[in-house]
Short mmCIF file of C-alpha atoms and ligand atoms in Angstrom, two decimals:
data_model
loop_
_atom_site.label_atom_id
_atom_site.label_comp_id
_atom_site.label_asym_id
_atom_site.label_seq_id
_atom_site.Cartn_x
_atom_site.Cartn_y
_atom_site.Cartn_z
CA MET A 22 -45.53 -73.69 95.91
CA ILE A 23 -42.77 -73.66 98.55
CA GLU A 24 -42.58 -70.16 100.20
CA PHE A 25 -38.75 -68.74 101.17
CA SER A 26 -38.33 -65.77 104.24
CA GLN A 27 -38.35 -62.68 104.65
CA ARG A 28 -34.59 -62.91 105.20
CA VAL A 29 -33.70 -64.81 101.76
CA GLN A 30 -35.40 -61.92 99.87
CA ARG A 31 -33.84 -59.74 102.43
CA THR A 32 -29.89 -61.53 100.29
CA PRO A 33 -27.94 -60.06 97.29
CA ARG A 34 -26.28 -62.14 95.81
CA TYR A 35 -22.89 -62.75 95.48
CA PRO A 36 -21.17 -61.61 92.80
CA PHE A 37 -19.19 -64.64 92.29
CA SER A 38 -15.54 -64.30 89.73
CA GLY A 39 -16.74 -66.56 86.44
CA ALA A 40 -13.39 -68.17 87.01
CA HIS A 41 -14.40 -71.89 88.17
CA ASP A 42 -15.07 -72.31 84.60
CA LEU A 43 -12.16 -71.16 82.28
CA PRO A 44 -9.90 -72.13 79.03
CA GLU A 45 -6.67 -73.53 80.98
CA ASP A 46 -4.03 -71.13 81.37
CA MET A 47 -6.48 -67.81 81.97
CA VAL A 48 -4.79 -65.21 84.32
CA LEU A 49 -6.97 -65.03 87.20
CA MET A 50 -6.90 -62.25 89.18
CA ALA A 51 -10.23 -61.61 90.40
CA SER A 52 -10.15 -62.78 93.67
CA ASN A 53 -7.20 -61.82 95.89
CA GLU A 54 -5.36 -65.74 95.84
CA VAL A 55 -2.24 -66.24 96.41
CA PRO A 56 -1.02 -67.96 92.55
CA ASP A 57 1.62 -69.97 94.57
CA ALA A 58 0.49 -74.12 95.30
CA PRO A 59 0.36 -74.67 99.22
CA LEU A 60 3.63 -76.82 100.82
CA PRO A 61 4.67 -80.01 100.53
CA SER A 62 4.22 -80.29 103.83
CA VAL A 63 0.98 -78.91 104.31
CA VAL A 64 0.41 -81.24 101.05
CA ALA A 65 1.11 -84.70 103.83
CA ALA A 66 -0.85 -83.28 106.38
CA ILE A 67 -3.86 -82.91 104.13
CA GLU A 68 -3.30 -86.04 103.16
CA ALA A 69 -2.34 -88.24 106.65
CA THR A 70 -6.49 -86.86 107.53
CA LEU A 71 -7.48 -87.87 104.42
CA GLY A 72 -7.56 -91.44 105.78
CA LYS A 73 -9.38 -90.50 108.66
CA ALA A 74 -12.50 -89.00 107.66
CA ASN A 75 -14.78 -91.02 108.92
CA ARG A 76 -14.72 -89.61 111.40
CA TYR A 77 -15.76 -86.12 112.50
CA PRO A 78 -13.58 -83.34 113.62
CA ASP A 79 -12.40 -81.84 117.17
CA PRO A 80 -14.81 -79.84 117.15
CA THR A 81 -12.90 -77.57 119.28
CA ASN A 82 -10.76 -76.99 116.87
CA HIS A 83 -7.79 -78.01 120.37
CA ALA A 84 -4.53 -77.95 118.23
CA LEU A 85 -5.02 -75.19 116.28
CA ARG A 86 -6.57 -72.52 118.89
CA ARG A 87 -2.84 -73.93 120.76
CA ALA A 88 -0.49 -73.55 117.84
CA LEU A 89 -2.57 -69.44 116.78
CA SER A 90 -2.61 -69.31 120.92
CA ASP A 91 1.73 -70.12 120.87
CA ARG A 92 2.39 -68.37 118.45
CA PHE A 93 0.41 -65.04 119.23
CA ASP A 94 0.46 -64.82 122.79
CA VAL A 95 -3.30 -65.08 122.97
CA PRO A 96 -5.27 -67.20 125.28
CA ALA A 97 -6.95 -70.79 123.42
CA GLN A 98 -10.10 -69.41 125.11
CA ARG A 99 -9.85 -66.24 123.76
CA ILE A 100 -9.72 -67.33 119.97
CA ALA A 101 -12.36 -68.25 117.45
CA ILE A 102 -12.45 -70.47 114.51
CA GLY A 103 -15.08 -70.20 111.58
CA ALA A 104 -15.03 -72.37 108.18
CA GLY A 105 -13.55 -69.63 106.55
CA SER A 106 -13.67 -66.10 108.42
CA CYS A 107 -16.87 -65.35 106.37
CA ASP A 108 -18.09 -68.02 108.82
CA LEU A 109 -17.33 -66.13 112.04
CA LEU A 110 -18.25 -62.72 110.14
CA MET A 111 -21.34 -64.21 109.42
CA ALA A 112 -21.20 -65.52 112.84
CA CYS A 113 -19.77 -62.27 114.84
CA GLY A 114 -23.98 -60.40 112.58
CA ASP A 115 -25.77 -63.32 113.98
CA VAL A 116 -24.63 -62.91 117.79
CA LEU A 117 -24.49 -58.82 118.61
CA LEU A 118 -27.51 -57.70 115.10
CA GLU A 119 -31.22 -58.34 114.96
CA PRO A 120 -34.19 -55.81 114.22
CA GLY A 121 -33.38 -52.47 115.31
CA ALA A 122 -29.65 -53.16 116.25
CA GLU A 123 -27.24 -50.77 113.85
CA LEU A 124 -24.47 -52.13 112.36
CA VAL A 125 -21.56 -49.21 111.01
CA TYR A 126 -19.35 -50.04 108.12
CA ALA A 127 -17.23 -47.97 104.91
CA TRP A 128 -17.87 -48.24 101.73
CA PRO A 129 -16.79 -49.59 99.15
CA ALA A 130 -15.52 -52.02 101.99
CA PHE A 131 -15.76 -56.83 101.49
CA SER A 132 -19.37 -57.22 99.69
CA VAL A 133 -19.68 -59.60 101.79
CA TYR A 134 -20.84 -56.71 104.80
CA PRO A 135 -24.37 -56.24 103.65
CA TYR A 136 -24.84 -59.54 104.09
CA LEU A 137 -24.93 -59.55 107.61
CA GLU A 138 -27.90 -56.99 107.98
CA ALA A 139 -29.44 -59.26 105.37
CA ALA A 140 -29.32 -61.35 107.84
CA THR A 141 -29.73 -60.55 111.01
CA GLY A 142 -32.74 -57.60 110.11
CA ALA A 143 -30.05 -55.09 111.66
CA THR A 144 -29.84 -51.71 110.35
CA GLY A 145 -26.28 -51.56 107.88
CA ILE A 146 -24.88 -47.51 108.08
CA ARG A 147 -22.55 -47.23 105.12
CA VAL A 148 -20.24 -44.27 106.03
CA PRO A 149 -18.19 -43.62 102.05
CA LEU A 150 -14.39 -43.27 102.36
CA ASN A 151 -12.42 -40.25 101.68
CA GLU A 152 -10.57 -39.17 98.82
CA GLN A 153 -7.75 -41.64 99.11
CA HIS A 154 -10.08 -44.50 99.23
CA GLU A 155 -9.24 -44.70 103.40
CA HIS A 156 -12.07 -45.16 106.62
CA ASP A 157 -13.24 -41.76 107.60
CA LEU A 158 -12.96 -42.80 110.79
CA ASP A 159 -14.11 -39.93 112.31
CA ALA A 160 -17.12 -40.71 110.58
CA MET A 161 -17.40 -43.59 111.00
CA LEU A 162 -17.38 -42.68 114.78
CA ALA A 163 -20.48 -40.18 114.21
CA GLN A 164 -22.70 -42.46 113.24
CA ILE A 165 -22.51 -44.56 116.17
CA THR A 166 -25.53 -44.05 118.32
CA VAL A 167 -27.39 -46.06 121.26
CA ALA A 168 -27.80 -49.22 118.52
CA THR A 169 -24.83 -50.12 117.25
CA ARG A 170 -23.98 -52.77 118.42
CA LEU A 171 -21.22 -53.24 115.30
CA VAL A 172 -18.85 -51.14 113.89
CA ILE A 173 -16.09 -52.92 110.64
CA VAL A 174 -13.42 -52.08 110.09
CA CYS A 175 -11.36 -53.47 107.05
CA ASN A 176 -7.65 -52.65 107.08
CA PRO A 177 -6.30 -53.07 105.04
CA ASN A 178 -9.59 -52.24 103.13
CA ASN A 179 -10.72 -54.77 100.51
CA PRO A 180 -11.32 -53.32 97.02
CA THR A 181 -9.49 -50.20 97.51
CA SER A 182 -6.50 -51.84 98.63
CA THR A 183 -6.12 -49.18 101.20
CA ALA A 184 -4.71 -48.96 105.08
CA LEU A 185 -4.66 -47.21 108.45
CA PRO A 186 -1.85 -46.69 110.42
CA LEU A 187 -2.47 -48.57 114.01
CA ASP A 188 -2.21 -45.59 115.74
CA ARG A 189 -5.22 -44.39 114.42
CA ILE A 190 -7.08 -47.47 114.25
CA THR A 191 -5.61 -46.91 118.82
CA ARG A 192 -7.42 -43.38 118.50
CA PHE A 193 -10.32 -44.69 116.85
CA LEU A 194 -11.08 -47.64 119.78
CA GLU A 195 -10.64 -45.67 122.78
CA ALA A 196 -13.80 -43.59 121.50
CA VAL A 197 -15.52 -45.73 121.14
CA PRO A 198 -18.32 -46.88 123.74
CA ARG A 199 -17.13 -49.97 124.81
CA HIS A 200 -20.68 -51.39 124.41
CA VAL A 201 -19.62 -52.17 121.01
CA CYS A 202 -18.18 -54.40 119.10
CA VAL A 203 -15.20 -53.11 117.45
CA LEU A 204 -14.64 -55.89 114.33
CA LEU A 205 -11.02 -55.50 112.61
CA ASP A 206 -10.77 -57.45 109.56
CA GLU A 207 -7.31 -58.33 108.73
CA ALA A 208 -7.92 -60.61 106.00
CA TYR A 209 -4.41 -58.86 104.99
CA CYS A 210 -2.64 -57.35 107.43
CA GLU A 211 0.63 -59.28 106.00
CA PHE A 212 0.91 -57.25 103.20
CA ASN A 213 1.06 -54.03 105.20
CA THR A 214 3.88 -52.78 105.64
CA LEU A 215 2.56 -49.24 107.54
CA ASP A 216 2.75 -51.25 110.11
CA ASP A 217 4.26 -54.79 112.14
CA PRO A 218 0.78 -57.10 111.49
CA ASP A 219 0.95 -58.36 115.08
CA ALA A 220 1.10 -55.52 116.86
CA SER A 221 -2.12 -54.55 116.71
CA VAL A 222 -2.46 -58.19 118.64
CA ASP A 223 -1.37 -55.21 121.74
CA LEU A 224 -4.64 -53.49 121.97
CA LEU A 225 -6.75 -56.75 122.44
CA ALA A 226 -5.54 -56.39 126.87
CA LYS A 227 -6.86 -52.82 126.42
CA HIS A 228 -9.91 -53.47 124.34
CA PRO A 229 -12.07 -56.15 125.39
CA ASN A 230 -14.85 -55.22 122.78
CA LEU A 231 -12.10 -54.96 120.58
CA VAL A 232 -12.29 -59.31 116.76
CA LEU A 233 -9.70 -59.20 114.65
CA LEU A 234 -10.42 -61.07 112.47
CA ARG A 235 -8.26 -62.83 110.03
CA THR A 236 -7.62 -65.86 107.20
CA PHE A 237 -5.94 -68.49 106.07
CA SER A 238 -7.92 -68.05 102.48
CA LYS A 239 -5.01 -65.07 102.10
CA VAL A 240 -1.53 -64.64 102.27
CA TYR A 241 -1.36 -68.54 103.66
CA GLY A 242 -3.25 -69.83 100.74
CA LEU A 243 -5.61 -71.88 101.66
CA CYS A 244 -9.14 -70.50 100.55
CA GLY A 245 -10.14 -73.97 99.00
CA LEU A 246 -10.05 -75.04 102.69
CA ARG A 247 -12.05 -72.27 104.47
CA VAL A 248 -10.33 -71.85 107.49
CA GLY A 249 -10.32 -69.05 109.30
CA TYR A 250 -9.82 -67.37 112.96
CA ALA A 251 -10.28 -64.71 114.95
CA LEU A 252 -8.41 -63.03 118.45
CA CYS A 253 -10.93 -62.30 120.58
CA GLY A 254 -10.74 -59.33 123.53
CA ASP A 255 -13.61 -61.43 125.35
CA GLY A 256 -13.14 -65.17 125.74
CA ARG A 257 -17.61 -64.90 125.46
CA PHE A 258 -17.33 -63.59 122.19
CA VAL A 259 -15.68 -66.97 121.02
CA GLU A 260 -18.57 -68.93 123.13
CA ALA A 261 -21.11 -66.56 121.37
CA VAL A 262 -20.00 -67.24 118.21
CA ASP A 263 -19.54 -70.72 118.70
CA ARG A 264 -22.78 -71.62 120.39
CA ILE A 265 -24.61 -70.53 117.07
CA ARG A 266 -22.73 -72.40 114.96
CA GLN A 267 -23.52 -75.76 113.39
CA PRO A 268 -20.93 -77.73 115.99
CA PHE A 269 -18.76 -78.99 113.26
CA PHE A 270 -17.72 -76.26 110.84
CA CYS A 271 -14.04 -76.48 110.54
CA SER A 272 -13.28 -79.98 108.89
CA ILE A 273 -10.21 -82.20 109.90
CA THR A 274 -8.49 -81.66 106.89
CA ALA A 275 -8.59 -78.01 107.08
CA GLN A 276 -7.84 -77.67 110.86
CA ALA A 277 -4.75 -79.80 109.71
CA ALA A 278 -2.79 -77.78 106.75
CA ALA A 279 -3.04 -74.21 108.52
CA ILE A 280 -1.69 -76.16 111.17
CA GLU A 281 1.79 -76.91 109.15
CA ALA A 282 1.25 -74.12 106.73
CA LEU A 283 1.59 -71.66 110.80
CA LYS A 284 5.22 -73.61 110.57
CA HIS A 285 6.20 -71.91 107.64
CA GLN A 286 6.73 -68.31 108.39
CA ASP A 287 10.05 -68.08 106.35
CA VAL A 288 7.77 -68.20 102.82
CA ILE A 289 5.03 -66.49 103.96
CA ALA A 290 8.09 -62.86 104.70
CA GLU A 291 8.29 -64.92 100.89
CA ARG A 292 5.02 -63.92 99.41
CA VAL A 293 4.46 -60.37 101.43
CA GLU A 294 8.25 -59.40 99.41
CA ARG A 295 7.22 -60.76 96.20
CA THR A 296 3.83 -58.66 96.81
CA VAL A 297 5.95 -55.07 97.70
CA VAL A 298 7.55 -55.26 94.82
CA ALA A 299 4.35 -56.45 92.56
CA ARG A 300 3.30 -53.47 93.82
CA VAL A 301 6.46 -50.97 93.65
CA GLU A 302 6.16 -52.26 89.49
CA LEU A 303 1.82 -52.56 88.63
CA GLU A 304 2.13 -48.90 90.70
CA SER A 305 4.71 -47.47 87.77
CA ALA A 306 3.47 -49.79 85.15
CA LEU A 307 0.14 -47.90 85.88
CA ASN A 308 1.52 -44.60 86.16
CA GLU A 309 2.43 -45.08 83.00
CA LEU A 310 -1.22 -45.87 81.48
CA GLY A 311 -1.28 -42.26 83.00
CA ILE A 312 -3.50 -44.59 86.16
CA GLU A 313 -3.18 -43.88 89.25
CA PRO A 314 -4.22 -46.39 91.81
CA ALA A 315 -5.00 -45.84 95.23
CA ALA A 316 -2.03 -46.65 97.64
CA SER A 317 -1.66 -50.58 98.04
CA GLN A 318 -0.91 -51.96 101.38
CA ALA A 319 -2.66 -55.44 100.42
CA ASN A 320 -1.76 -58.46 97.18
CA PHE A 321 -3.92 -56.45 94.85
CA CYS A 322 -4.34 -52.28 93.22
CA TRP A 323 -7.27 -50.30 93.15
CA PHE A 324 -7.67 -47.47 90.15
CA PRO A 325 -9.89 -46.32 88.66
CA LEU A 326 -10.07 -46.26 84.04
CA PRO A 327 -8.86 -43.06 82.41
CA GLU A 328 -12.02 -40.99 81.56
CA ASP A 329 -11.32 -41.08 77.70
CA GLY A 330 -11.27 -44.28 77.42
CA PRO A 331 -13.70 -47.05 77.47
CA ASP A 332 -15.53 -47.60 80.17
CA GLU A 333 -16.07 -50.89 82.75
CA ALA A 334 -17.97 -52.98 81.26
CA ALA A 335 -15.54 -53.11 78.19
CA VAL A 336 -12.44 -52.92 79.71
CA VAL A 337 -13.26 -55.52 81.92
CA LYS A 338 -14.30 -57.91 78.52
CA GLY A 339 -11.15 -57.02 76.66
CA LEU A 340 -9.11 -58.50 79.66
CA ALA A 341 -10.93 -61.75 79.58
CA ASP A 342 -10.72 -61.58 75.77
CA ARG A 343 -6.78 -61.65 76.68
CA GLY A 344 -7.14 -63.91 79.43
CA VAL A 345 -7.32 -61.98 82.56
CA LEU A 346 -9.43 -62.22 84.84
CA ILE A 347 -9.72 -58.71 86.96
CA ARG A 348 -12.73 -57.60 89.21
CA GLY A 349 -14.53 -54.65 88.27
CA GLY A 350 -15.56 -51.69 90.78
CA THR A 351 -19.48 -51.43 90.30
CA GLY A 352 -20.26 -55.17 91.95
CA GLN A 353 -17.36 -53.99 94.58
CA GLY A 354 -19.65 -50.73 95.13
CA ARG A 355 -18.08 -48.11 92.87
CA GLU A 356 -18.13 -47.99 89.00
CA GLY A 357 -15.66 -47.04 86.74
CA PHE A 358 -12.56 -48.73 89.19
CA LEU A 359 -10.70 -52.38 88.48
CA ARG A 360 -9.28 -54.15 91.03
CA VAL A 361 -6.52 -56.86 90.25
CA THR A 362 -4.81 -59.37 91.86
CA TYR A 363 -1.66 -59.09 92.33
CA GLY A 364 0.02 -62.71 90.52
CA THR A 365 3.19 -64.09 89.33
CA PRO A 366 5.69 -61.36 87.29
CA ARG A 367 4.52 -62.97 83.91
CA ASP A 368 0.49 -63.19 85.27
CA ASN A 369 0.99 -59.40 86.18
CA ALA A 370 3.19 -58.55 83.62
CA ARG A 371 0.13 -60.53 80.68
CA PHE A 372 -2.57 -58.09 82.71
CA VAL A 373 -0.07 -54.76 81.74
CA ALA A 374 0.08 -56.05 78.02
CA ALA A 375 -3.26 -56.40 78.29
CA LEU A 376 -4.59 -53.06 79.78
CA THR A 377 -2.25 -51.87 77.05
CA GLN A 378 -4.49 -52.90 74.32
CA THR A 379 -7.20 -52.89 75.87
CA LEU A 380 -7.22 -48.70 76.68
CA GLY A 381 -6.08 -48.45 73.16
CA ARG A 382 -2.31 -47.17 74.00
C1 PLP B 27 -10.84 -63.05 100.69
C2 PLP B 27 -10.98 -61.61 102.50
C3 PLP B 27 -11.77 -62.02 103.47
C4 PLP B 27 -11.25 -63.23 103.76
O1 PLP B 27 -12.52 -64.94 103.49
P1 PLP B 27 -11.90 -66.32 104.23
O2 PLP B 27 -13.74 -66.58 103.89
O3 PLP B 27 -11.18 -66.62 105.11
O4 PLP B 27 -12.50 -66.96 102.70
C5 PLP B 27 -12.38 -61.75 105.22
N1 PLP B 27 -12.30 -60.75 104.62
C6 PLP B 27 -11.92 -59.78 103.28
C7 PLP B 27 -12.15 -57.74 103.45
C8 PLP B 27 -11.40 -60.82 102.89
O5 PLP B 27 -10.79 -59.66 101.36
#
């Protein structure tokens, strides 16, 4: 019998959405994806790489870092690329954490954060969200000790959809000791209308301990290709995460698709507009069912199920039986809640109809 490491035993299983073995007409609202297929020009860029697949990708991701550097006015030496931003998230754990070190994050937040402590043997400290399902930054600050190496702030937060205004984040950063890395997970920042999504980039100049984690998986709609990036306050972070990962983590296809996708900011703006419309429409549909969702700044909503109705498992199943796949809160850290990704207007209408029936209204 082979023997597995402690790490395997410590590591939880990722709660998959179950979206890959389903009837064709199922509405997929479980993974915060956008419903749009890649743009024709992005598909063309992808296809152009396929005939070169006998060659390794550029391990420095030079062209993509250059494109991101031009877009955000951050030097390329301070930009890290990953095979999805989760690759950078795990790498961040590997370069900062070890047994005896501490990691602070809010809870519920992104279901991948607990993997960092499992992978490294560090101690994870979870700080409950406030009543509005938002990060409680003062409570997080109070958890920082000499052992703290990393604090993660997810803004907007997955699974609760809420965001904090940038001035609150700014004050937090000013209070965090310089030896602590602050990872601001901005996977959904483009959907946030509280602040200009690019305003946080200005914080990098003042805070070398800051890392902004972003992705092509969400508003850019390329999650199937796995490409994300980090804008960093210190180039040494980029060197560190590059040193500990396998050398060719981002495929030529993913790099080319990301570079092309960045050129179409008009399409990104349209997707954000559609999201804001869905946000308002779904909120009023939920209100009519007596449900109060959290204040969403993302492309999904988060809400408690009515106490006098069927429980979470029954609702998740009732929706699936009616062709709508969503996430129950239990796998996301809070029982009795649902997380629902906005789809097309037709998807959203199907969800509302299915929920109305499932709740027996
Ligand atoms: C989806 C998501 C990511 C991005 O994952 P990728 O690996 O880039 O696909 C990162 N953080 C949060 C909070 C997310 O919800």
